[in-house]
């Protein structure tokens, strides 16, 4: 998956700069909170939202900043395309989307409570801004200069 490639790429890049990076799949394992984390980067907040919210809340409780790399894209178009491409019969795409709206938009509180958001691309950031209902956001371009979009 793309998110695994992103996680590995970020880990390799950070290691090359001298940082220790430990990858934890929070859907399958628990974080060792005694490790002494400097920062937590939650990557790809898809799927069940409970683990992401719990990690974010615990990190904040311990005073650890949280970066969220959402790997987010609105799923309405994707869901409709999958139903169409796979030829599923008797599936009401609109009803399916409405029934799963909470699951799909559950990323909003995780992103909203993050200390920083690290999108993959400008188009992803636009989608996240729309999800959160914000028109302007402070951005650190290339990790240095802050500006507003």
Short mmCIF file of N, CA, C and O in Angstrom, two decimals:
data_model
loop_
_atom_site.label_atom_id
_atom_site.label_comp_id
_atom_site.label_asym_id
_atom_site.label_seq_id
_atom_site.Cartn_x
_atom_site.Cartn_y
_atom_site.Cartn_z
N UNK A 1 0.83 -1.20 0.00
CA UNK A 1 0.00 0.00 0.00
C UNK A 1 0.86 1.25 0.00
O UNK A 1 1.99 1.23 0.48
N UNK A 2 0.29 2.32 -0.45
CA UNK A 2 1.02 3.58 -0.51
C UNK A 2 1.42 4.11 0.86
O UNK A 2 2.49 4.69 1.01
N UNK A 3 0.56 3.90 1.86
CA UNK A 3 0.89 4.44 3.18
C UNK A 3 2.08 3.72 3.80
O UNK A 3 2.89 4.34 4.50
N UNK A 4 2.21 2.41 3.53
CA UNK A 4 3.37 1.69 4.04
C UNK A 4 4.64 2.19 3.37
O UNK A 4 5.68 2.34 4.01
N UNK A 5 4.55 2.46 2.06
CA UNK A 5 5.71 3.00 1.34
C UNK A 5 6.06 4.38 1.89
O UNK A 5 7.23 4.71 2.05
N UNK A 6 5.06 5.19 2.19
CA UNK A 6 5.31 6.51 2.76
C UNK A 6 5.97 6.38 4.12
O UNK A 6 6.93 7.09 4.42
N UNK A 7 5.47 5.48 4.96
CA UNK A 7 6.05 5.29 6.30
C UNK A 7 7.52 4.87 6.20
O UNK A 7 8.38 5.41 6.92
N UNK A 8 7.79 3.93 5.33
CA UNK A 8 9.17 3.47 5.17
C UNK A 8 10.06 4.58 4.61
O UNK A 8 11.19 4.77 5.05
N UNK A 9 9.54 5.32 3.64
CA UNK A 9 10.31 6.43 3.07
C UNK A 9 10.63 7.50 4.10
O UNK A 9 11.76 8.00 4.18
N UNK A 10 9.63 7.85 4.92
CA UNK A 10 9.87 8.83 5.98
C UNK A 10 10.88 8.31 6.98
O UNK A 10 11.77 9.04 7.43
N UNK A 11 10.76 7.03 7.35
CA UNK A 11 11.68 6.43 8.33
C UNK A 11 13.11 6.45 7.80
O UNK A 11 14.05 6.83 8.51
N UNK A 12 13.29 6.07 6.55
CA UNK A 12 14.62 6.05 5.94
C UNK A 12 15.21 7.46 5.89
O UNK A 12 16.37 7.68 6.25
N UNK A 13 14.38 8.45 5.48
CA UNK A 13 14.86 9.83 5.39
C UNK A 13 15.23 10.38 6.77
O UNK A 13 16.26 11.04 6.92
N UNK A 14 14.41 10.10 7.76
CA UNK A 14 14.71 10.58 9.11
C UNK A 14 15.94 9.88 9.69
O UNK A 14 16.77 10.52 10.35
N UNK A 15 16.06 8.57 9.44
CA UNK A 15 17.26 7.84 9.89
C UNK A 15 18.51 8.43 9.26
O UNK A 15 19.55 8.56 9.93
N UNK A 16 18.43 8.78 7.98
CA UNK A 16 19.58 9.35 7.28
C UNK A 16 20.00 10.68 7.89
O UNK A 16 21.17 11.07 7.79
N UNK A 17 19.06 11.35 8.56
CA UNK A 17 19.38 12.62 9.23
C UNK A 17 19.76 12.42 10.70
O UNK A 17 19.87 13.37 11.45
N UNK A 18 19.87 11.14 11.10
CA UNK A 18 20.33 10.85 12.45
C UNK A 18 19.24 10.64 13.48
O UNK A 18 19.53 10.56 14.67
N UNK A 19 18.00 10.54 13.06
CA UNK A 19 16.89 10.33 13.99
C UNK A 19 16.60 8.84 14.15
O UNK A 19 16.68 8.08 13.20
N UNK A 20 16.25 8.44 15.37
CA UNK A 20 15.78 7.08 15.59
C UNK A 20 14.30 7.04 15.27
O UNK A 20 13.53 7.89 15.73
N UNK A 21 13.88 6.07 14.48
CA UNK A 21 12.48 5.94 14.08
C UNK A 21 12.03 4.52 14.39
O UNK A 21 12.71 3.56 14.05
N UNK A 22 10.89 4.42 15.05
CA UNK A 22 10.31 3.11 15.33
C UNK A 22 8.91 3.12 14.72
O UNK A 22 8.10 4.01 15.02
N UNK A 23 8.63 2.14 13.87
CA UNK A 23 7.31 2.02 13.25
C UNK A 23 6.45 1.07 14.08
O UNK A 23 6.90 -0.02 14.42
N UNK A 24 5.24 1.50 14.39
CA UNK A 24 4.30 0.67 15.16
C UNK A 24 2.96 0.69 14.42
O UNK A 24 2.41 1.75 14.18
N UNK A 25 2.45 -0.48 14.08
CA UNK A 25 1.12 -0.58 13.49
C UNK A 25 0.14 -0.61 14.66
O UNK A 25 -0.06 -1.64 15.29
N UNK A 26 -0.49 0.53 14.94
CA UNK A 26 -1.35 0.63 16.12
C UNK A 26 -2.65 -0.14 15.99
O UNK A 26 -3.39 -0.27 16.97
N UNK A 27 -2.92 -0.68 14.80
CA UNK A 27 -4.09 -1.54 14.66
C UNK A 27 -3.78 -2.97 15.10
O UNK A 27 -4.69 -3.76 15.32
N UNK A 28 -2.48 -3.29 15.22
CA UNK A 28 -2.07 -4.64 15.59
C UNK A 28 -1.19 -4.72 16.82
O UNK A 28 -0.91 -5.81 17.31
N UNK A 29 -0.69 -3.59 17.30
CA UNK A 29 0.24 -3.62 18.44
C UNK A 29 0.06 -2.36 19.28
O UNK A 29 -0.48 -1.36 18.81
N UNK A 30 0.54 -2.43 20.50
CA UNK A 30 0.46 -1.29 21.42
C UNK A 30 1.78 -0.52 21.39
O UNK A 30 2.85 -1.10 21.20
N UNK A 31 1.69 0.76 21.59
CA UNK A 31 2.87 1.60 21.69
C UNK A 31 3.47 1.46 23.08
O UNK A 31 2.75 1.44 24.08
N UNK A 32 4.78 1.38 23.16
CA UNK A 32 5.48 1.37 24.44
C UNK A 32 5.65 2.83 24.89
O UNK A 32 6.55 3.53 24.44
N UNK A 33 4.74 3.28 25.75
CA UNK A 33 4.74 4.68 26.15
C UNK A 33 5.92 5.03 27.06
O UNK A 33 6.21 6.20 27.29
N UNK A 34 6.64 4.04 27.55
CA UNK A 34 7.82 4.29 28.38
C UNK A 34 9.08 4.55 27.54
O UNK A 34 10.13 4.83 28.09
N UNK A 35 8.97 4.46 26.23
CA UNK A 35 10.14 4.58 25.36
C UNK A 35 10.81 5.95 25.44
O UNK A 35 12.01 6.07 25.32
N UNK A 36 10.03 7.00 25.62
CA UNK A 36 10.59 8.36 25.64
C UNK A 36 10.47 9.04 24.28
O UNK A 36 11.41 9.67 23.80
N UNK A 37 9.32 8.95 23.68
CA UNK A 37 9.07 9.51 22.36
C UNK A 37 9.26 11.02 22.35
O UNK A 37 8.84 11.71 23.26
N UNK A 38 9.87 11.54 21.28
CA UNK A 38 9.97 12.98 21.07
C UNK A 38 8.75 13.50 20.32
O UNK A 38 8.35 14.64 20.49
N UNK A 39 8.23 12.65 19.45
CA UNK A 39 7.11 13.02 18.60
C UNK A 39 6.42 11.74 18.14
O UNK A 39 7.05 10.70 18.03
N UNK A 40 5.13 11.84 17.90
CA UNK A 40 4.35 10.73 17.35
C UNK A 40 3.83 11.18 16.00
O UNK A 40 3.24 12.26 15.88
N UNK A 41 4.05 10.38 14.96
CA UNK A 41 3.52 10.67 13.63
C UNK A 41 2.48 9.60 13.32
O UNK A 41 2.82 8.44 13.12
N UNK A 42 1.22 9.99 13.32
CA UNK A 42 0.14 9.07 12.96
C UNK A 42 -0.02 9.14 11.45
O UNK A 42 -0.32 10.19 10.90
N UNK A 43 0.18 8.02 10.81
CA UNK A 43 0.17 7.96 9.35
C UNK A 43 -1.02 7.15 8.87
O UNK A 43 -1.24 6.03 9.34
N UNK A 44 -1.79 7.72 7.96
CA UNK A 44 -2.95 7.07 7.36
C UNK A 44 -4.00 6.71 8.40
O UNK A 44 -4.06 5.60 8.90
N UNK A 45 -4.86 7.66 8.68
CA UNK A 45 -5.90 7.48 9.70
C UNK A 45 -7.14 6.82 9.13
O UNK A 45 -8.25 7.13 9.52
N UNK A 46 -6.98 5.92 8.19
CA UNK A 46 -8.12 5.21 7.63
C UNK A 46 -8.52 4.06 8.54
O UNK A 46 -7.83 3.75 9.49
N UNK A 47 -9.63 3.44 8.23
CA UNK A 47 -10.06 2.31 9.04
C UNK A 47 -10.67 2.75 10.35
O UNK A 47 -11.07 3.90 10.52
N UNK A 48 -10.74 1.85 11.33
CA UNK A 48 -11.33 2.20 12.63
C UNK A 48 -10.58 3.36 13.27
O UNK A 48 -9.35 3.37 13.28
N UNK A 49 -11.31 4.33 13.77
CA UNK A 49 -10.68 5.55 14.27
C UNK A 49 -10.25 5.48 15.73
O UNK A 49 -9.44 6.26 16.18
N UNK A 50 -10.81 4.56 16.50
CA UNK A 50 -10.50 4.47 17.92
C UNK A 50 -9.02 4.43 18.23
O UNK A 50 -8.54 5.20 19.07
N UNK A 51 -8.23 3.56 17.59
CA UNK A 51 -6.80 3.50 17.90
C UNK A 51 -6.07 4.82 17.64
O UNK A 51 -5.21 5.21 18.41
N UNK A 52 -6.44 5.51 16.56
CA UNK A 52 -5.78 6.77 16.24
C UNK A 52 -6.10 7.83 17.28
O UNK A 52 -5.22 8.56 17.74
N UNK A 53 -7.37 7.92 17.65
CA UNK A 53 -7.78 8.89 18.67
C UNK A 53 -7.12 8.59 20.01
O UNK A 53 -6.66 9.49 20.70
N UNK A 54 -7.07 7.32 20.37
CA UNK A 54 -6.45 6.93 21.64
C UNK A 54 -4.97 7.29 21.68
O UNK A 54 -4.49 7.86 22.66
N UNK A 55 -4.25 6.98 20.61
CA UNK A 55 -2.82 7.31 20.55
C UNK A 55 -2.62 8.82 20.63
O UNK A 55 -1.76 9.31 21.37
N UNK A 56 -3.43 9.56 19.88
CA UNK A 56 -3.31 11.02 19.90
C UNK A 56 -3.59 11.58 21.29
O UNK A 56 -2.85 12.43 21.80
N UNK A 57 -4.66 11.10 21.93
CA UNK A 57 -5.00 11.59 23.28
C UNK A 57 -3.92 11.24 24.29
O UNK A 57 -3.55 12.07 25.13
N UNK A 58 -3.40 10.01 24.22
CA UNK A 58 -2.36 9.59 25.16
C UNK A 58 -1.09 10.41 24.95
O UNK A 58 -0.47 10.84 25.93
N UNK A 59 -0.71 10.61 23.70
CA UNK A 59 0.49 11.41 23.41
C UNK A 59 0.34 12.82 23.99
O UNK A 59 1.25 13.32 24.66
N UNK A 60 -0.81 13.43 23.76
CA UNK A 60 -1.03 14.79 24.29
C UNK A 60 -1.02 14.79 25.81
O UNK A 60 -0.48 15.70 26.43
N UNK A 61 -1.60 13.77 26.41
CA UNK A 61 -1.61 13.68 27.88
C UNK A 61 -0.18 13.61 28.42
O UNK A 61 0.12 14.15 29.48
N UNK A 62 0.71 12.95 27.66
CA UNK A 62 2.11 12.82 28.06
C UNK A 62 2.98 13.98 27.57
O UNK A 62 4.19 13.98 27.78
N UNK A 63 2.36 14.95 26.90
CA UNK A 63 3.09 16.11 26.42
C UNK A 63 3.90 15.86 25.16
O UNK A 63 4.84 16.59 24.86
N UNK A 64 3.54 14.83 24.41
CA UNK A 64 4.25 14.49 23.18
C UNK A 64 3.49 15.09 22.00
O UNK A 64 2.31 14.82 21.82
N UNK A 65 4.17 15.90 21.18
CA UNK A 65 3.48 16.46 20.01
C UNK A 65 3.11 15.38 19.00
O UNK A 65 3.79 14.37 18.87
N UNK A 66 2.02 15.64 18.27
CA UNK A 66 1.49 14.68 17.31
C UNK A 66 1.44 15.30 15.92
O UNK A 66 0.87 16.37 15.73
N UNK A 67 2.05 14.59 14.98
CA UNK A 67 1.97 14.93 13.55
C UNK A 67 1.01 13.93 12.93
O UNK A 67 1.09 12.74 13.23
N UNK A 68 0.12 14.39 12.09
CA UNK A 68 -0.78 13.48 11.38
C UNK A 68 -0.49 13.60 9.88
O UNK A 68 -0.54 14.69 9.32
N UNK A 69 -0.15 12.48 9.28
CA UNK A 69 -0.02 12.36 7.83
C UNK A 69 -1.26 11.60 7.38
O UNK A 69 -1.29 10.37 7.42
N UNK A 70 -2.33 12.32 7.02
CA UNK A 70 -3.64 11.68 6.89
C UNK A 70 -3.81 10.67 5.76
O UNK A 70 -4.61 9.76 5.88
N UNK A 71 -3.08 10.80 4.66
CA UNK A 71 -3.30 9.95 3.49
C UNK A 71 -4.82 9.89 3.26
O UNK A 71 -5.44 8.83 3.26
N UNK A 72 -5.41 11.05 3.09
CA UNK A 72 -6.86 11.18 3.03
C UNK A 72 -7.32 11.65 1.66
O UNK A 72 -6.70 12.51 1.05
N UNK A 73 -8.40 11.06 1.23
CA UNK A 73 -9.09 11.55 0.05
C UNK A 73 -10.57 11.24 0.23
O UNK A 73 -10.90 10.15 0.67
N UNK A 74 -11.46 12.18 -0.08
CA UNK A 74 -12.88 11.90 0.06
C UNK A 74 -13.25 10.64 -0.71
O UNK A 74 -12.80 10.44 -1.83
N UNK A 75 -14.04 9.80 -0.11
CA UNK A 75 -14.27 8.48 -0.67
C UNK A 75 -15.54 8.35 -1.50
O UNK A 75 -15.76 7.31 -2.09
N UNK A 76 -16.35 9.38 -1.57
CA UNK A 76 -17.60 9.28 -2.33
C UNK A 76 -17.33 8.84 -3.77
O UNK A 76 -17.91 7.88 -4.26
N UNK A 77 -16.42 9.58 -4.44
CA UNK A 77 -16.14 9.27 -5.84
C UNK A 77 -15.49 7.89 -5.97
O UNK A 77 -15.78 7.14 -6.90
N UNK A 78 -14.61 7.59 -5.03
CA UNK A 78 -13.92 6.30 -5.06
C UNK A 78 -14.92 5.16 -4.89
O UNK A 78 -14.89 4.16 -5.63
N UNK A 79 -15.83 5.30 -3.93
CA UNK A 79 -16.84 4.26 -3.68
C UNK A 79 -17.72 4.06 -4.92
O UNK A 79 -17.96 2.92 -5.33
N UNK A 80 -18.18 5.16 -5.51
CA UNK A 80 -19.01 5.05 -6.71
C UNK A 80 -18.25 4.35 -7.84
O UNK A 80 -18.80 3.51 -8.54
N UNK A 81 -16.97 4.68 -8.00
CA UNK A 81 -16.17 4.08 -9.07
C UNK A 81 -15.96 2.59 -8.82
O UNK A 81 -16.02 1.78 -9.75
N UNK A 82 -15.71 2.20 -7.57
CA UNK A 82 -15.53 0.78 -7.25
C UNK A 82 -16.81 0.01 -7.55
O UNK A 82 -16.78 -1.05 -8.18
N UNK A 83 -17.95 0.54 -7.13
CA UNK A 83 -19.23 -0.13 -7.37
C UNK A 83 -19.47 -0.28 -8.87
O UNK A 83 -19.85 -1.34 -9.35
N UNK A 84 -19.16 0.78 -9.60
CA UNK A 84 -19.35 0.74 -11.06
C UNK A 84 -18.37 -0.22 -11.73
O UNK A 84 -18.76 -1.07 -12.53
N UNK A 85 -17.10 -0.13 -11.38
CA UNK A 85 -16.06 -0.96 -12.00
C UNK A 85 -16.26 -2.44 -11.71
O UNK A 85 -16.08 -3.29 -12.58
N UNK A 86 -16.61 -2.74 -10.47
CA UNK A 86 -16.76 -4.14 -10.07
C UNK A 86 -18.10 -4.71 -10.52
O UNK A 86 -18.33 -5.91 -10.40
N UNK A 87 -18.99 -3.85 -11.01
CA UNK A 87 -20.26 -4.32 -11.52
C UNK A 87 -21.20 -4.85 -10.44
O UNK A 87 -22.00 -5.75 -10.70
N UNK A 88 -21.08 -4.31 -9.22
CA UNK A 88 -21.96 -4.78 -8.15
C UNK A 88 -23.41 -4.45 -8.49
O UNK A 88 -23.73 -3.33 -8.85
N UNK A 89 -24.24 -5.43 -8.40
CA UNK A 89 -25.65 -5.26 -8.71
C UNK A 89 -26.42 -4.92 -7.44
O UNK A 89 -26.07 -5.35 -6.34
N UNK A 90 -27.47 -4.16 -7.59
CA UNK A 90 -28.37 -3.83 -6.48
C UNK A 90 -27.68 -3.10 -5.34
O UNK A 90 -28.09 -3.21 -4.19
N UNK A 91 -26.61 -2.37 -5.61
CA UNK A 91 -25.94 -1.59 -4.58
C UNK A 91 -26.25 -0.12 -4.85
O UNK A 91 -25.92 0.41 -5.91
N UNK A 92 -26.91 0.50 -3.90
CA UNK A 92 -27.22 1.92 -3.99
C UNK A 92 -26.01 2.68 -3.45
O UNK A 92 -25.79 2.73 -2.24
N UNK A 93 -25.23 3.23 -4.35
CA UNK A 93 -23.98 3.90 -3.95
C UNK A 93 -24.25 5.03 -2.96
O UNK A 93 -23.54 5.17 -1.97
N UNK A 94 -25.28 5.81 -3.21
CA UNK A 94 -25.59 6.94 -2.32
C UNK A 94 -25.93 6.46 -0.92
O UNK A 94 -25.47 7.01 0.08
N UNK A 95 -26.73 5.40 -0.81
CA UNK A 95 -27.09 4.84 0.49
C UNK A 95 -25.85 4.27 1.18
O UNK A 95 -25.64 4.47 2.37
N UNK A 96 -25.02 3.57 0.44
CA UNK A 96 -23.79 3.00 1.01
C UNK A 96 -22.90 4.11 1.57
O UNK A 96 -22.39 4.00 2.68
N UNK A 97 -22.75 5.17 0.81
CA UNK A 97 -21.91 6.30 1.25
C UNK A 97 -22.50 6.92 2.51
O UNK A 97 -21.79 7.19 3.48
N UNK A 98 -23.82 7.16 2.53
CA UNK A 98 -24.45 7.75 3.71
C UNK A 98 -24.33 6.84 4.93
O UNK A 98 -24.07 7.31 6.03
N UNK A 99 -24.51 5.54 4.72
CA UNK A 99 -24.41 4.58 5.84
C UNK A 99 -23.00 4.53 6.43
O UNK A 99 -22.82 4.18 7.59
N UNK A 100 -22.00 4.87 5.61
CA UNK A 100 -20.61 4.79 6.05
C UNK A 100 -19.95 6.15 6.23
O UNK A 100 -18.75 6.23 6.44
N UNK A 101 -20.75 7.20 6.17
CA UNK A 101 -20.21 8.56 6.27
C UNK A 101 -19.37 8.76 7.53
O UNK A 101 -18.30 9.33 7.50
N UNK A 102 -19.85 8.27 8.66
CA UNK A 102 -19.11 8.46 9.92
C UNK A 102 -17.76 7.77 9.85
O UNK A 102 -16.75 8.31 10.30
N UNK A 103 -17.73 6.57 9.28
CA UNK A 103 -16.48 5.85 9.16
C UNK A 103 -15.50 6.61 8.27
O UNK A 103 -14.32 6.76 8.60
N UNK A 104 -16.00 7.13 7.15
CA UNK A 104 -15.14 7.83 6.21
C UNK A 104 -14.66 9.17 6.75
O UNK A 104 -13.53 9.57 6.50
N UNK A 105 -15.52 9.88 7.47
CA UNK A 105 -15.14 11.21 7.95
C UNK A 105 -14.59 11.18 9.37
O UNK A 105 -14.29 12.22 9.94
N UNK A 106 -14.43 10.01 9.93
CA UNK A 106 -13.91 9.89 11.30
C UNK A 106 -12.51 10.40 11.46
O UNK A 106 -12.04 10.61 12.58
N UNK A 107 -11.81 10.62 10.36
CA UNK A 107 -10.46 11.16 10.41
C UNK A 107 -10.46 12.61 10.91
O UNK A 107 -9.47 13.09 11.44
N UNK A 108 -11.59 13.31 10.76
CA UNK A 108 -11.66 14.74 11.10
C UNK A 108 -11.18 15.05 12.51
O UNK A 108 -10.36 15.95 12.69
N UNK A 109 -11.65 14.35 13.57
CA UNK A 109 -11.17 14.72 14.90
C UNK A 109 -9.68 14.43 15.10
O UNK A 109 -9.00 15.15 15.85
N UNK A 110 -9.15 13.41 14.44
CA UNK A 110 -7.72 13.12 14.56
C UNK A 110 -6.91 14.25 13.96
O UNK A 110 -5.96 14.75 14.57
N UNK A 111 -7.31 14.68 12.76
CA UNK A 111 -6.59 15.78 12.10
C UNK A 111 -6.79 17.08 12.87
O UNK A 111 -5.83 17.84 13.07
N UNK A 112 -8.00 17.33 13.32
CA UNK A 112 -8.30 18.58 14.01
C UNK A 112 -7.49 18.73 15.30
O UNK A 112 -7.16 19.85 15.69
N UNK A 113 -7.17 17.63 15.96
CA UNK A 113 -6.44 17.70 17.23
C UNK A 113 -4.94 17.54 17.08
O UNK A 113 -4.21 17.54 18.07
N UNK A 114 -4.46 17.41 15.85
CA UNK A 114 -3.02 17.25 15.61
C UNK A 114 -2.29 18.56 15.87
O UNK A 114 -2.84 19.64 15.70
N UNK A 115 -1.03 18.43 16.27
CA UNK A 115 -0.20 19.62 16.41
C UNK A 115 0.26 20.12 15.04
O UNK A 115 0.41 21.31 14.83
N UNK A 116 0.51 19.17 14.14
CA UNK A 116 0.88 19.48 12.76
C UNK A 116 0.23 18.47 11.84
O UNK A 116 0.03 17.32 12.22
N UNK A 117 -0.08 18.90 10.62
CA UNK A 117 -0.61 18.00 9.60
C UNK A 117 0.41 17.98 8.46
O UNK A 117 0.87 19.02 8.00
N UNK A 118 0.77 16.77 8.05
CA UNK A 118 1.78 16.58 7.01
C UNK A 118 1.13 15.85 5.83
O UNK A 118 1.18 14.63 5.74
N UNK A 119 0.50 16.61 4.92
CA UNK A 119 -0.16 15.97 3.79
C UNK A 119 0.85 15.49 2.75
O UNK A 119 1.97 15.96 2.70
N UNK A 120 0.39 14.56 1.94
CA UNK A 120 1.20 14.03 0.84
C UNK A 120 1.32 15.02 -0.30
O UNK A 120 2.32 15.04 -1.01
N UNK A 121 0.28 15.81 -0.51
CA UNK A 121 0.23 16.70 -1.67
C UNK A 121 -0.71 17.86 -1.38
O UNK A 121 -1.52 17.81 -0.45
N UNK A 122 -0.61 18.89 -2.18
CA UNK A 122 -1.48 20.05 -2.01
C UNK A 122 -2.94 19.66 -2.18
O UNK A 122 -3.81 20.16 -1.47
N UNK A 123 -3.23 18.75 -3.12
CA UNK A 123 -4.62 18.32 -3.33
C UNK A 123 -5.16 17.61 -2.10
O UNK A 123 -6.34 17.76 -1.75
N UNK A 124 -4.31 16.84 -1.41
CA UNK A 124 -4.75 16.19 -0.18
C UNK A 124 -5.02 17.24 0.90
O UNK A 124 -6.01 17.15 1.62
N UNK A 125 -4.17 18.25 1.01
CA UNK A 125 -4.39 19.30 1.99
C UNK A 125 -5.68 20.04 1.71
O UNK A 125 -6.43 20.37 2.63
N UNK A 126 -5.98 20.29 0.43
CA UNK A 126 -7.25 20.93 0.07
C UNK A 126 -8.43 20.08 0.56
O UNK A 126 -9.40 20.61 1.10
N UNK A 127 -8.34 18.75 0.39
CA UNK A 127 -9.41 17.85 0.83
C UNK A 127 -9.55 17.87 2.34
O UNK A 127 -10.65 17.87 2.88
N UNK A 128 -8.42 17.91 3.05
CA UNK A 128 -8.44 17.96 4.52
C UNK A 128 -9.04 19.28 4.99
O UNK A 128 -9.85 19.31 5.92
N UNK A 129 -8.67 20.37 4.34
CA UNK A 129 -9.22 21.67 4.72
C UNK A 129 -10.73 21.70 4.52
O UNK A 129 -11.46 22.23 5.35
N UNK A 130 -11.20 21.10 3.43
CA UNK A 130 -12.64 21.02 3.18
C UNK A 130 -13.32 20.17 4.25
O UNK A 130 -14.37 20.51 4.76
N UNK A 131 -12.70 19.04 4.60
CA UNK A 131 -13.23 18.15 5.64
C UNK A 131 -13.40 18.90 6.96
O UNK A 131 -14.39 18.75 7.66
N UNK A 132 -12.40 19.72 7.31
CA UNK A 132 -12.42 20.45 8.57
C UNK A 132 -13.21 21.75 8.49
O UNK A 132 -13.47 22.39 9.51
N UNK A 133 -13.56 22.16 7.28
CA UNK A 133 -14.33 23.39 7.12
C UNK A 133 -13.50 24.64 7.37
O UNK A 133 -14.01 25.63 7.87
N UNK A 134 -12.21 24.58 7.04
CA UNK A 134 -11.35 25.76 7.22
C UNK A 134 -10.97 26.30 5.85
O UNK A 134 -10.85 25.57 4.87
N UNK A 135 -10.81 27.63 5.80
CA UNK A 135 -10.45 28.26 4.54
C UNK A 135 -8.99 28.64 4.48
O UNK A 135 -8.45 28.91 3.41
N UNK A 136 -8.36 28.69 5.64
CA UNK A 136 -6.98 29.14 5.70
C UNK A 136 -6.23 28.29 6.71
O UNK A 136 -6.77 27.92 7.74
N UNK A 137 -4.98 28.01 6.42
CA UNK A 137 -4.19 27.18 7.31
C UNK A 137 -2.73 27.62 7.23
O UNK A 137 -2.26 28.03 6.17
N UNK A 138 -2.03 27.61 8.34
CA UNK A 138 -0.61 27.94 8.35
C UNK A 138 0.18 26.73 7.86
O UNK A 138 -0.06 25.61 8.30
N UNK A 139 1.12 26.98 6.99
CA UNK A 139 1.91 25.91 6.38
C UNK A 139 3.39 26.23 6.56
O UNK A 139 3.80 27.37 6.40
N UNK A 140 4.17 25.22 6.89
CA UNK A 140 5.62 25.36 6.92
C UNK A 140 6.14 24.72 5.64
O UNK A 140 6.22 23.50 5.54
N UNK A 141 6.43 25.52 4.64
CA UNK A 141 6.89 25.00 3.36
C UNK A 141 8.30 24.46 3.50
O UNK A 141 9.19 25.17 3.94
N UNK A 142 8.46 23.20 3.13
CA UNK A 142 9.75 22.52 3.22
C UNK A 142 10.32 22.62 4.62
O UNK A 142 11.54 22.69 4.80
N UNK A 143 9.45 22.65 5.62
CA UNK A 143 9.89 22.63 7.00
C UNK A 143 10.57 23.90 7.47
O UNK A 143 11.21 23.91 8.51
N UNK A 144 10.44 25.00 6.74
CA UNK A 144 11.19 26.19 7.13
C UNK A 144 10.33 27.45 7.21
O UNK A 144 10.07 27.96 8.28
N UNK A 145 9.87 27.94 6.09
CA UNK A 145 9.20 29.21 6.03
C UNK A 145 7.70 29.03 6.21
O UNK A 145 7.08 28.25 5.50
N UNK A 146 7.10 29.74 7.16
CA UNK A 146 5.67 29.65 7.37
C UNK A 146 4.91 30.60 6.48
O UNK A 146 5.33 31.73 6.27
N UNK A 147 3.83 30.16 5.93
CA UNK A 147 2.96 31.01 5.14
C UNK A 147 1.54 30.49 5.24
O UNK A 147 1.32 29.41 5.75
N UNK A 148 0.58 31.24 4.78
CA UNK A 148 -0.83 30.88 4.89
C UNK A 148 -1.38 30.58 3.52
O UNK A 148 -1.10 31.32 2.57
N UNK A 149 -2.17 29.50 3.44
CA UNK A 149 -2.85 29.18 2.20
C UNK A 149 -4.34 29.28 2.42
O UNK A 149 -4.83 29.21 3.50
#
